mmCIF file of C-alpha atoms in Angstrom:
data_model
loop_
_atom_site.group_PDB
_atom_site.id
_atom_site.type_symbol
_atom_site.label_atom_id
_atom_site.label_comp_id
_atom_site.label_asym_id
_atom_site.label_seq_id
_atom_site.Cartn_x
_atom_site.Cartn_y
_atom_site.Cartn_z
ATOM 1 C CA MET L 1 147.411 295.895 -57.040
ATOM 2 C CA ASP L 2 150.658 294.245 -55.890
ATOM 3 C CA LYS L 3 151.630 297.241 -53.798
ATOM 4 C CA TYR L 4 148.699 296.593 -51.467
ATOM 5 C CA LYS L 5 149.392 292.915 -50.752
ATOM 6 C CA THR L 6 151.602 293.479 -47.713
ATOM 7 C CA ASN L 7 149.191 295.928 -46.063
ATOM 8 C CA SER L 8 146.085 295.054 -44.117
ATOM 9 C CA ALA L 9 142.900 297.026 -44.669
ATOM 10 C CA PHE L 10 143.369 298.236 -41.082
ATOM 11 C CA ASN L 11 146.721 299.870 -41.880
ATOM 12 C CA LYS L 12 145.653 301.096 -45.314
ATOM 13 C CA TRP L 13 142.749 303.032 -43.769
ATOM 14 C CA PHE L 14 145.204 304.959 -41.577
ATOM 15 C CA SER L 15 147.764 305.486 -44.343
ATOM 16 C CA SER L 16 146.569 309.003 -45.253
ATOM 17 C CA ILE L 17 147.708 310.280 -41.851
ATOM 18 C CA LYS L 18 151.297 311.521 -42.182
ATOM 19 C CA LEU L 19 152.496 312.558 -38.737
ATOM 20 C CA ASN L 20 155.973 313.357 -40.073
ATOM 21 C CA LEU L 21 154.477 315.987 -42.410
ATOM 22 C CA LEU L 22 152.576 317.897 -39.744
ATOM 23 C CA PRO L 23 153.873 321.368 -38.745
ATOM 24 C CA SER L 24 156.953 321.291 -36.492
ATOM 25 C CA PRO L 25 155.144 322.639 -33.374
ATOM 26 C CA ILE L 26 152.567 319.848 -33.719
ATOM 27 C CA GLN L 27 155.273 317.208 -34.137
ATOM 28 C CA LYS L 28 156.881 318.495 -30.942
ATOM 29 C CA LYS L 29 153.577 318.016 -29.106
ATOM 30 C CA ILE L 30 153.501 314.414 -30.323
ATOM 31 C CA VAL L 31 157.077 313.840 -29.112
ATOM 32 C CA ASP L 32 156.147 315.297 -25.721
ATOM 33 C CA PHE L 33 153.100 313.027 -25.546
ATOM 34 C CA ASP L 34 155.209 309.928 -26.239
ATOM 35 C CA LYS L 35 157.759 311.038 -23.661
ATOM 36 C CA TYR L 36 155.175 310.833 -20.873
ATOM 37 C CA HIS L 37 153.148 307.876 -22.182
ATOM 38 C CA LYS L 38 155.607 305.005 -22.479
ATOM 39 C CA LYS L 39 153.013 302.216 -22.682
ATOM 40 C CA LEU L 40 150.870 303.827 -25.371
ATOM 41 C CA SER L 41 152.340 305.985 -28.123
ATOM 42 C CA PHE L 42 150.374 308.792 -29.700
ATOM 43 C CA PHE L 43 149.932 306.894 -32.958
ATOM 44 C CA GLN L 44 148.755 303.775 -31.144
ATOM 45 C CA ALA L 45 146.238 305.857 -29.196
ATOM 46 C CA LEU L 46 145.099 307.556 -32.408
ATOM 47 C CA GLN L 47 144.601 304.189 -34.108
ATOM 48 C CA LEU L 48 142.698 302.758 -31.160
ATOM 49 C CA PHE L 49 140.273 305.655 -30.834
ATOM 50 C CA LEU L 50 139.667 305.966 -34.571
ATOM 51 C CA HIS L 51 139.104 302.219 -34.803
ATOM 52 C CA GLY L 52 136.733 302.319 -31.813
ATOM 53 C CA ILE L 53 134.687 305.177 -33.314
ATOM 54 C CA ASN L 54 134.586 303.757 -36.838
ATOM 55 C CA ASP L 55 133.779 300.249 -35.595
ATOM 56 C CA GLU L 56 130.932 301.609 -33.467
ATOM 57 C CA LYS L 57 132.334 300.540 -30.106
ATOM 58 C CA GLU L 58 129.898 301.690 -27.451
ATOM 59 C CA SER L 59 132.394 302.190 -24.634
ATOM 60 C CA LEU L 60 136.047 302.131 -23.679
ATOM 61 C CA ARG L 61 135.386 298.834 -21.911
ATOM 62 C CA GLU L 62 134.349 297.353 -25.262
ATOM 63 C CA MET L 63 137.558 298.684 -26.833
ATOM 64 C CA ASP L 64 139.466 297.038 -23.974
ATOM 65 C CA ALA L 65 137.645 293.719 -24.550
ATOM 66 C CA ALA L 66 138.414 293.856 -28.294
ATOM 67 C CA PHE L 67 141.995 292.849 -27.521
ATOM 68 C CA VAL L 68 140.926 289.218 -27.262
ATOM 69 C CA SER L 69 141.425 289.423 -31.035
ATOM 70 C CA LYS L 70 144.873 288.151 -32.003
ATOM 71 C CA GLU L 71 144.622 290.139 -35.240
ATOM 72 C CA LEU L 72 144.106 293.393 -33.336
ATOM 73 C CA GLN L 73 147.013 292.557 -31.029
ATOM 74 C CA LYS L 74 149.236 292.014 -34.077
ATOM 75 C CA GLU L 75 148.159 295.225 -35.831
ATOM 76 C CA MET L 76 148.579 297.331 -32.693
ATOM 77 C CA ASP L 77 151.748 295.556 -31.526
ATOM 78 C CA MET L 78 150.299 295.222 -28.030
ATOM 79 C CA THR L 79 148.376 292.517 -26.198
ATOM 80 C CA SER L 80 146.021 294.541 -24.012
ATOM 81 C CA ILE L 81 144.967 297.978 -22.816
ATOM 82 C CA SER L 82 142.830 298.942 -19.833
ATOM 83 C CA TYR L 83 139.742 301.077 -20.304
ATOM 84 C CA SER L 84 140.932 303.356 -17.505
ATOM 85 C CA GLN L 85 144.157 304.040 -19.395
ATOM 86 C CA LEU L 86 142.139 304.755 -22.539
ATOM 87 C CA SER L 87 139.973 307.184 -20.585
ATOM 88 C CA ARG L 88 142.967 309.090 -19.229
ATOM 89 C CA THR L 89 144.606 309.176 -22.645
ATOM 90 C CA LEU L 90 141.540 310.522 -24.470
ATOM 91 C CA SER L 91 141.357 313.439 -22.035
ATOM 92 C CA LYS L 92 145.077 314.202 -22.292
ATOM 93 C CA ILE L 93 145.534 314.244 -26.074
ATOM 94 C CA ASP L 94 146.162 317.807 -27.233
ATOM 95 C CA SER L 95 143.208 318.771 -29.436
ATOM 96 C CA GLU L 96 145.522 320.894 -31.601
ATOM 97 C CA ILE L 97 147.228 317.715 -32.809
ATOM 98 C CA LEU L 98 143.906 316.211 -33.882
ATOM 99 C CA LEU L 99 142.856 319.438 -35.603
ATOM 100 C CA ALA L 100 146.169 319.490 -37.498
ATOM 101 C CA ILE L 101 145.535 315.919 -38.685
ATOM 102 C CA PHE L 102 142.019 316.903 -39.755
ATOM 103 C CA SER L 103 143.411 319.844 -41.768
ATOM 104 C CA GLN L 104 146.012 317.582 -43.376
ATOM 105 C CA LEU L 105 143.304 315.189 -44.547
ATOM 106 C CA VAL L 106 141.098 318.006 -45.868
ATOM 107 C CA SER L 107 144.068 319.250 -47.908
ATOM 108 C CA GLN L 108 144.524 315.774 -49.385
ATOM 109 C CA ALA L 109 140.845 315.598 -50.349
ATOM 110 C CA LYS L 110 141.075 318.982 -52.085
ATOM 111 C CA ASN L 111 144.268 318.011 -53.903
ATOM 112 C CA LYS L 112 142.715 314.796 -55.212
ATOM 113 C CA ARG L 113 139.452 316.479 -56.221
ATOM 114 C CA PRO L 114 139.986 320.251 -56.549
ATOM 115 C CA VAL L 115 137.221 322.521 -55.315
ATOM 116 C CA THR L 116 135.983 325.375 -57.511
ATOM 117 C CA LYS L 117 133.048 327.771 -57.460
ATOM 118 C CA ARG L 118 131.428 325.784 -60.243
ATOM 119 C CA ASN L 119 131.768 322.240 -58.919
ATOM 120 C CA SER L 120 131.006 322.595 -55.223
ATOM 121 C CA LEU L 121 128.895 324.095 -52.487
ATOM 122 C CA TYR L 122 129.527 324.592 -48.802
ATOM 123 C CA LEU L 123 126.638 323.402 -46.659
ATOM 124 C CA ILE L 124 126.450 324.961 -43.209
ATOM 125 C CA ASP L 125 124.401 323.755 -40.250
ATOM 126 C CA SER L 126 124.752 322.622 -36.658
ATOM 127 C CA SER L 127 123.697 319.623 -34.613
ATOM 128 C CA THR L 128 123.267 319.323 -30.862
ATOM 129 C CA PHE L 129 124.430 316.321 -28.834
ATOM 130 C CA SER L 130 122.366 316.143 -25.648
ATOM 131 C CA LEU L 131 124.151 315.064 -22.464
ATOM 132 C CA ASN L 132 123.195 314.074 -18.942
ATOM 133 C CA GLN L 133 123.299 317.227 -16.848
ATOM 134 C CA ASN L 134 124.598 315.457 -13.743
ATOM 135 C CA LEU L 135 127.543 313.961 -15.649
ATOM 136 C CA TYR L 136 128.347 316.915 -17.932
ATOM 137 C CA GLN L 137 127.754 320.016 -15.850
ATOM 138 C CA TRP L 138 130.297 322.017 -17.883
ATOM 139 C CA ALA L 139 128.203 321.755 -21.091
ATOM 140 C CA ASP L 140 125.665 324.590 -20.744
ATOM 141 C CA PHE L 141 122.382 324.004 -22.539
ATOM 142 C CA ARG L 142 119.025 323.971 -20.723
ATOM 143 C CA LYS L 143 117.825 323.789 -17.148
ATOM 144 C CA THR L 144 117.268 320.037 -17.330
ATOM 145 C CA LYS L 145 120.011 318.868 -19.695
ATOM 146 C CA SER L 146 123.511 319.586 -20.906
ATOM 147 C CA GLY L 147 124.816 319.459 -24.454
ATOM 148 C CA VAL L 148 127.490 320.305 -26.999
ATOM 149 C CA LYS L 149 126.979 321.626 -30.509
ATOM 150 C CA LEU L 150 128.860 320.807 -33.680
ATOM 151 C CA HIS L 151 128.841 323.690 -36.190
ATOM 152 C CA LEU L 152 129.838 322.202 -39.527
ATOM 153 C CA LYS L 153 130.826 323.329 -43.021
ATOM 154 C CA LEU L 154 130.423 320.394 -45.379
ATOM 155 C CA CYS L 155 132.034 320.497 -48.823
ATOM 156 C CA PHE L 156 129.451 319.169 -51.295
ATOM 157 C CA MET L 157 130.246 318.328 -54.920
ATOM 158 C CA ASP L 158 127.530 315.751 -55.515
ATOM 159 C CA ASN L 159 125.686 313.129 -53.477
ATOM 160 C CA GLU L 160 128.713 310.800 -53.616
ATOM 161 C CA HIS L 161 131.440 313.375 -52.978
ATOM 162 C CA LEU L 162 131.046 315.321 -49.760
ATOM 163 C CA TYR L 163 133.159 315.643 -46.653
ATOM 164 C CA PRO L 164 133.623 317.854 -43.558
ATOM 165 C CA ASP L 165 135.716 320.858 -44.540
ATOM 166 C CA GLU L 166 135.709 322.859 -41.306
ATOM 167 C CA PHE L 167 133.891 322.903 -37.976
ATOM 168 C CA THR L 168 133.676 324.512 -34.567
ATOM 169 C CA LEU L 169 132.548 323.027 -31.247
ATOM 170 C CA THR L 170 130.646 324.955 -28.582
ATOM 171 C CA ASN L 171 128.326 324.368 -25.673
ATOM 172 C CA ALA L 172 124.797 323.747 -26.956
ATOM 173 C CA VAL L 173 123.569 327.069 -25.566
ATOM 174 C CA GLU L 174 125.603 328.908 -28.245
ATOM 175 C CA HIS L 175 123.456 330.360 -31.042
ATOM 176 C CA ASP L 176 124.166 329.101 -34.556
ATOM 177 C CA THR L 177 124.490 332.565 -36.100
ATOM 178 C CA ASN L 178 127.507 333.352 -33.896
ATOM 179 C CA GLN L 179 129.507 330.706 -35.771
ATOM 180 C CA LEU L 180 128.432 331.594 -39.305
ATOM 181 C CA GLU L 181 131.091 334.284 -39.686
ATOM 182 C CA VAL L 182 133.754 331.750 -38.645
ATOM 183 C CA LEU L 183 132.689 329.183 -41.244
ATOM 184 C CA VAL L 184 132.049 331.616 -44.104
ATOM 185 C CA ASN L 185 135.649 332.420 -44.972
ATOM 186 C CA GLN L 186 136.281 331.627 -48.664
ATOM 187 C CA PRO L 187 135.288 334.405 -51.104
ATOM 188 C CA GLU L 188 133.564 333.381 -54.345
ATOM 189 C CA ALA L 189 132.380 330.133 -52.745
ATOM 190 C CA THR L 190 128.651 329.453 -52.460
ATOM 191 C CA TYR L 191 127.231 328.784 -48.994
ATOM 192 C CA VAL L 192 123.913 327.029 -48.452
ATOM 193 C CA PHE L 193 122.367 327.341 -45.004
ATOM 194 C CA ASP L 194 119.014 327.113 -43.267
ATOM 195 C CA ARG L 195 116.689 330.071 -42.666
ATOM 196 C CA GLY L 196 117.634 329.967 -38.981
ATOM 197 C CA TYR L 197 120.803 331.832 -40.037
ATOM 198 C CA LEU L 198 118.832 334.498 -41.950
ATOM 199 C CA ASP L 199 119.954 338.024 -41.102
ATOM 200 C CA PHE L 200 119.558 340.928 -43.545
ATOM 201 C CA GLU L 201 122.705 342.780 -42.532
ATOM 202 C CA ARG L 202 124.763 339.585 -42.692
ATOM 203 C CA LEU L 203 123.489 338.831 -46.214
ATOM 204 C CA ASP L 204 124.503 342.322 -47.308
ATOM 205 C CA THR L 205 127.933 341.895 -45.743
ATOM 206 C CA MET L 206 128.472 338.530 -47.436
ATOM 207 C CA HIS L 207 127.381 340.025 -50.764
ATOM 208 C CA SER L 208 129.697 343.033 -50.500
ATOM 209 C CA GLN L 209 132.663 340.854 -49.477
ATOM 210 C CA GLY L 210 132.314 338.487 -52.428
ATOM 211 C CA TYR L 211 130.611 335.496 -50.811
ATOM 212 C CA PHE L 212 127.696 333.779 -52.536
ATOM 213 C CA PHE L 213 124.767 332.344 -50.618
ATOM 214 C CA VAL L 214 121.532 330.412 -51.046
ATOM 215 C CA THR L 215 119.049 330.168 -48.195
ATOM 216 C CA ARG L 216 115.328 330.009 -47.484
ATOM 217 C CA ILE L 217 113.431 333.023 -46.219
ATOM 218 C CA LYS L 218 110.980 333.001 -43.328
ATOM 219 C CA LYS L 219 107.226 333.303 -43.820
ATOM 220 C CA ASN L 220 107.093 336.758 -42.235
ATOM 221 C CA THR L 221 110.000 338.157 -44.277
ATOM 222 C CA LYS L 222 109.113 341.480 -45.923
ATOM 223 C CA VAL L 223 109.790 341.213 -49.652
ATOM 224 C CA HIS L 224 109.900 344.159 -52.078
ATOM 225 C CA VAL L 225 109.622 342.912 -55.660
ATOM 226 C CA LEU L 226 111.692 345.073 -58.018
ATOM 227 C CA GLU L 227 111.350 343.203 -61.314
ATOM 228 C CA PRO L 228 110.621 339.705 -62.666
ATOM 229 C CA LEU L 229 113.381 337.460 -63.997
ATOM 230 C CA VAL L 230 113.122 334.755 -66.630
ATOM 231 C CA ALA L 231 112.489 331.497 -64.762
ATOM 232 C CA SER L 232 113.571 328.070 -65.957
ATOM 233 C CA LYS L 233 110.928 326.090 -67.806
ATOM 234 C CA SER L 234 110.208 323.700 -64.965
ATOM 235 C CA GLU L 235 106.889 322.708 -63.437
ATOM 236 C CA SER L 236 108.360 323.136 -59.960
ATOM 237 C CA VAL L 237 109.464 326.772 -60.498
ATOM 238 C CA ILE L 238 106.636 329.219 -59.787
ATOM 239 C CA SER L 239 108.522 332.518 -60.139
ATOM 240 C CA ASP L 240 111.981 334.106 -60.275
ATOM 241 C CA GLN L 241 112.252 337.745 -59.167
ATOM 242 C CA MET L 242 114.664 340.559 -58.365
ATOM 243 C CA VAL L 243 113.860 341.741 -54.838
ATOM 244 C CA ALA L 244 115.034 343.592 -51.752
ATOM 245 C CA LEU L 245 114.300 342.298 -48.264
ATOM 246 C CA GLY L 246 113.496 344.072 -45.019
ATOM 247 C CA ALA L 247 111.882 347.285 -43.858
ATOM 248 C CA GLN L 248 112.853 350.943 -43.932
ATOM 249 C CA ASN L 249 115.408 350.603 -41.117
ATOM 250 C CA HIS L 250 117.383 348.116 -43.225
ATOM 251 C CA LEU L 251 116.627 347.298 -46.834
ATOM 252 C CA THR L 252 118.983 344.770 -48.398
ATOM 253 C CA SER L 253 120.818 344.934 -51.691
ATOM 254 C CA ARG L 254 119.121 343.582 -54.816
ATOM 255 C CA PHE L 255 118.882 339.811 -54.481
ATOM 256 C CA ARG L 256 117.175 337.021 -56.346
ATOM 257 C CA LEU L 257 114.051 335.365 -54.927
ATOM 258 C CA GLU L 258 112.989 332.041 -56.350
ATOM 259 C CA THR L 259 109.644 330.473 -55.495
ATOM 260 C CA VAL L 260 109.246 326.753 -56.139
ATOM 261 C CA GLN L 261 106.810 323.989 -55.306
ATOM 262 C CA ASP L 262 108.151 320.710 -53.958
ATOM 263 C CA LYS L 263 106.826 317.248 -54.751
ATOM 264 C CA LYS L 264 104.410 317.414 -51.831
ATOM 265 C CA GLY L 265 102.887 320.657 -53.096
ATOM 266 C CA LYS L 266 104.586 322.863 -50.488
ATOM 267 C CA THR L 267 105.685 326.326 -51.627
ATOM 268 C CA LEU L 268 109.308 327.235 -50.797
ATOM 269 C CA GLN L 269 111.143 330.529 -51.300
ATOM 270 C CA PHE L 270 114.914 330.847 -51.696
ATOM 271 C CA ILE L 271 116.994 334.027 -51.613
ATOM 272 C CA THR L 272 120.407 334.170 -53.317
ATOM 273 C CA ASN L 273 122.959 336.476 -54.910
ATOM 274 C CA ARG L 274 123.815 333.923 -57.608
ATOM 275 C CA PHE L 275 122.455 335.476 -60.819
ATOM 276 C CA ASP L 276 124.559 333.289 -63.111
ATOM 277 C CA CYS L 277 122.641 330.052 -62.461
ATOM 278 C CA SER L 278 119.287 328.864 -63.748
ATOM 279 C CA SER L 279 116.374 328.798 -61.328
ATOM 280 C CA THR L 280 116.462 324.990 -61.529
ATOM 281 C CA ASP L 281 120.123 325.028 -60.448
ATOM 282 C CA ILE L 282 119.256 327.232 -57.455
ATOM 283 C CA ALA L 283 116.517 324.801 -56.408
ATOM 284 C CA GLU L 284 119.017 321.922 -56.656
ATOM 285 C CA MET L 285 121.487 323.829 -54.451
ATOM 286 C CA CYS L 286 118.858 324.141 -51.745
ATOM 287 C CA LYS L 287 117.912 320.505 -52.130
ATOM 288 C CA ALA L 288 121.563 319.588 -51.481
ATOM 289 C CA ARG L 289 121.293 321.021 -47.958
ATOM 290 C CA TRP L 290 119.586 317.790 -46.915
ATOM 291 C CA GLN L 291 122.961 316.032 -47.241
ATOM 292 C CA ILE L 292 124.338 317.742 -44.154
ATOM 293 C CA GLU L 293 121.367 316.426 -42.164
ATOM 294 C CA LEU L 294 122.200 312.929 -43.386
ATOM 295 C CA PHE L 295 125.834 313.447 -42.382
ATOM 296 C CA PHE L 296 124.811 314.386 -38.824
ATOM 297 C CA LYS L 297 122.532 311.354 -38.708
ATOM 298 C CA HIS L 298 125.400 309.132 -39.839
ATOM 299 C CA ILE L 299 127.893 310.257 -37.198
ATOM 300 C CA LYS L 300 125.263 309.983 -34.463
ATOM 301 C CA GLN L 301 124.002 306.544 -35.442
ATOM 302 C CA HIS L 302 127.098 304.889 -36.902
ATOM 303 C CA MET L 303 130.108 306.511 -35.228
ATOM 304 C CA THR L 304 129.246 306.053 -31.531
ATOM 305 C CA ILE L 305 128.612 309.768 -30.962
ATOM 306 C CA LYS L 306 125.260 308.791 -29.504
ATOM 307 C CA LYS L 307 127.355 307.899 -26.455
ATOM 308 C CA PHE L 308 130.560 309.663 -25.480
ATOM 309 C CA PHE L 309 133.530 307.763 -24.065
ATOM 310 C CA SER L 310 134.569 310.519 -21.658
ATOM 311 C CA ARG L 311 132.840 312.858 -19.223
ATOM 312 C CA SER L 312 135.487 315.563 -19.467
ATOM 313 C CA GLU L 313 135.142 318.506 -21.827
ATOM 314 C CA LYS L 314 138.428 317.729 -23.552
ATOM 315 C CA GLY L 315 137.507 314.073 -23.960
ATOM 316 C CA VAL L 316 134.179 314.957 -25.597
ATOM 317 C CA VAL L 317 135.817 317.516 -27.895
ATOM 318 C CA ASN L 318 138.507 315.029 -28.900
ATOM 319 C CA GLN L 319 135.956 312.341 -29.701
ATOM 320 C CA LEU L 320 134.046 314.690 -32.014
ATOM 321 C CA ILE L 321 137.260 315.691 -33.803
ATOM 322 C CA LEU L 322 138.176 312.013 -34.161
ATOM 323 C CA ALA L 323 134.762 311.342 -35.735
ATOM 324 C CA MET L 324 135.492 314.024 -38.343
ATOM 325 C CA ILE L 325 138.906 312.453 -39.010
ATOM 326 C CA ALA L 326 137.373 308.972 -39.366
ATOM 327 C CA SER L 327 134.872 310.196 -41.950
ATOM 328 C CA LEU L 328 137.684 311.807 -43.970
ATOM 329 C CA LEU L 329 139.811 308.648 -43.885
ATOM 330 C CA THR L 330 137.000 306.650 -45.477
ATOM 331 C CA TYR L 331 136.301 309.351 -48.055
ATOM 332 C CA LEU L 332 139.982 309.410 -49.035
ATOM 333 C CA ILE L 333 139.818 305.648 -49.649
ATOM 334 C CA LYS L 334 136.902 306.333 -51.995
ATOM 335 C CA LEU L 335 139.031 308.867 -53.887
ATOM 336 C CA LYS L 336 142.088 306.598 -54.012
ATOM 337 C CA THR L 337 140.138 303.695 -55.454
ATOM 338 C CA LYS L 338 137.878 305.909 -57.612
ATOM 339 C CA SER L 339 135.048 303.809 -56.248
ATOM 340 C CA ASN L 340 131.426 304.413 -57.141
ATOM 341 C CA GLN L 341 130.389 302.825 -53.836
ATOM 342 C CA SER L 342 128.955 305.076 -51.150
ATOM 343 C CA VAL L 343 131.132 305.986 -48.176
ATOM 344 C CA PHE L 344 128.753 304.003 -45.973
ATOM 345 C CA GLN L 345 129.159 300.881 -48.141
ATOM 346 C CA ILE L 346 132.949 301.308 -48.185
ATOM 347 C CA LYS L 347 132.907 301.444 -44.402
ATOM 348 C CA ARG L 348 130.715 298.348 -44.231
ATOM 349 C CA PHE L 349 133.148 296.302 -46.369
ATOM 350 C CA PHE L 350 136.009 297.638 -44.235
ATOM 351 C CA ARG L 351 134.463 296.328 -41.010
ATOM 352 C CA TYR L 352 134.224 292.808 -42.447
ATOM 353 C CA LEU L 353 137.712 292.841 -43.988
ATOM 354 C CA LEU L 354 139.469 294.793 -41.248
ATOM 355 C CA PHE L 355 142.465 292.484 -40.820
ATOM 356 C CA GLN L 356 142.537 291.062 -44.336
ATOM 357 C CA PRO L 357 144.966 292.262 -47.048
ATOM 358 C CA ALA L 358 143.950 295.684 -48.333
ATOM 359 C CA GLU L 359 143.846 294.161 -51.816
ATOM 360 C CA GLU L 360 140.696 292.206 -50.867
ATOM 361 C CA TRP L 361 138.990 295.379 -49.658
ATOM 362 C CA PHE L 362 140.070 297.446 -52.645
ATOM 363 C CA ASN L 363 138.960 294.773 -55.131
ATOM 364 C CA LEU L 364 135.397 295.285 -53.884
ATOM 365 C CA LEU L 365 135.654 299.047 -54.347
ATOM 366 C CA ILE L 366 137.402 299.534 -57.674
ATOM 367 C CA PRO L 367 134.899 299.863 -60.551
ATOM 368 C CA THR L 368 134.999 296.962 -63.000
#
């Protein structure tokens, strides 16, 4: 652990970001930013905003006030910053730079823990962030409120290894299904999504193009049973069948319909084109979808997204991208230390040991 002694936990958390390894056009954008922002470099701004989001600062004024800390002044190599300057900076950062950093971190996560068809799923869903209509008139949603929507693809390996893999941001009025084709882009991967995305023609297209899917069907879905399949010997599995969905105007390809009963006695039906898995495995895939709901809950409750720092569209977009980056930084620490602690617990230790040597933080994470 000697190599960590000279680094604070604060700096170690940021260490996965390698600005010098970003594509040349992105590096040029960073140089241009620094050219016109003499008092606050891009990396300093990045650190400040990521720290503010991860530390659950509720406003830019609170981030300004945090500079009473001598430790923060030392880490940032600056003694103060005004909230108005932070506000201007957040709205001026080029979102392409932040997206490039996000992609760099995703690549690191995949290199450290390779993703295959067998060991992972992609969970797809969206979450709406409601906004005051008078303050955010650009964010179309409803007559009485504004809002933005985060459409997310979450890479899921197990309950301890999951992270945002890709996302899009739209006004809340945008329908979820319009973004599904953007997020479903890796053949032979398995995508798990809610029945709100159910569309017979889209399922056929995914099937023909080599994408696998698992999703629930709606109560009024027309099902044509073709033949029974051998179901797993599990009390929760009611039936496993080969079916086609739809009516005469569009009848789908032959898919697999699994009917199960949950712990509360509710009957659920899942449609999939994965014929190589047991019916119990299919039920577990659908159960995993709950993890993306927990992820949305986490970023809303513990990463200040319940309140945005900026009223501008670019500022809001940048804050959401920064939240995705912050979650990846903590997950990469989990991979580096091979910790069996949850990402939430790792973050909690980090907040208490922020300016202490990284060794102290890592000693709490490394399995004994």
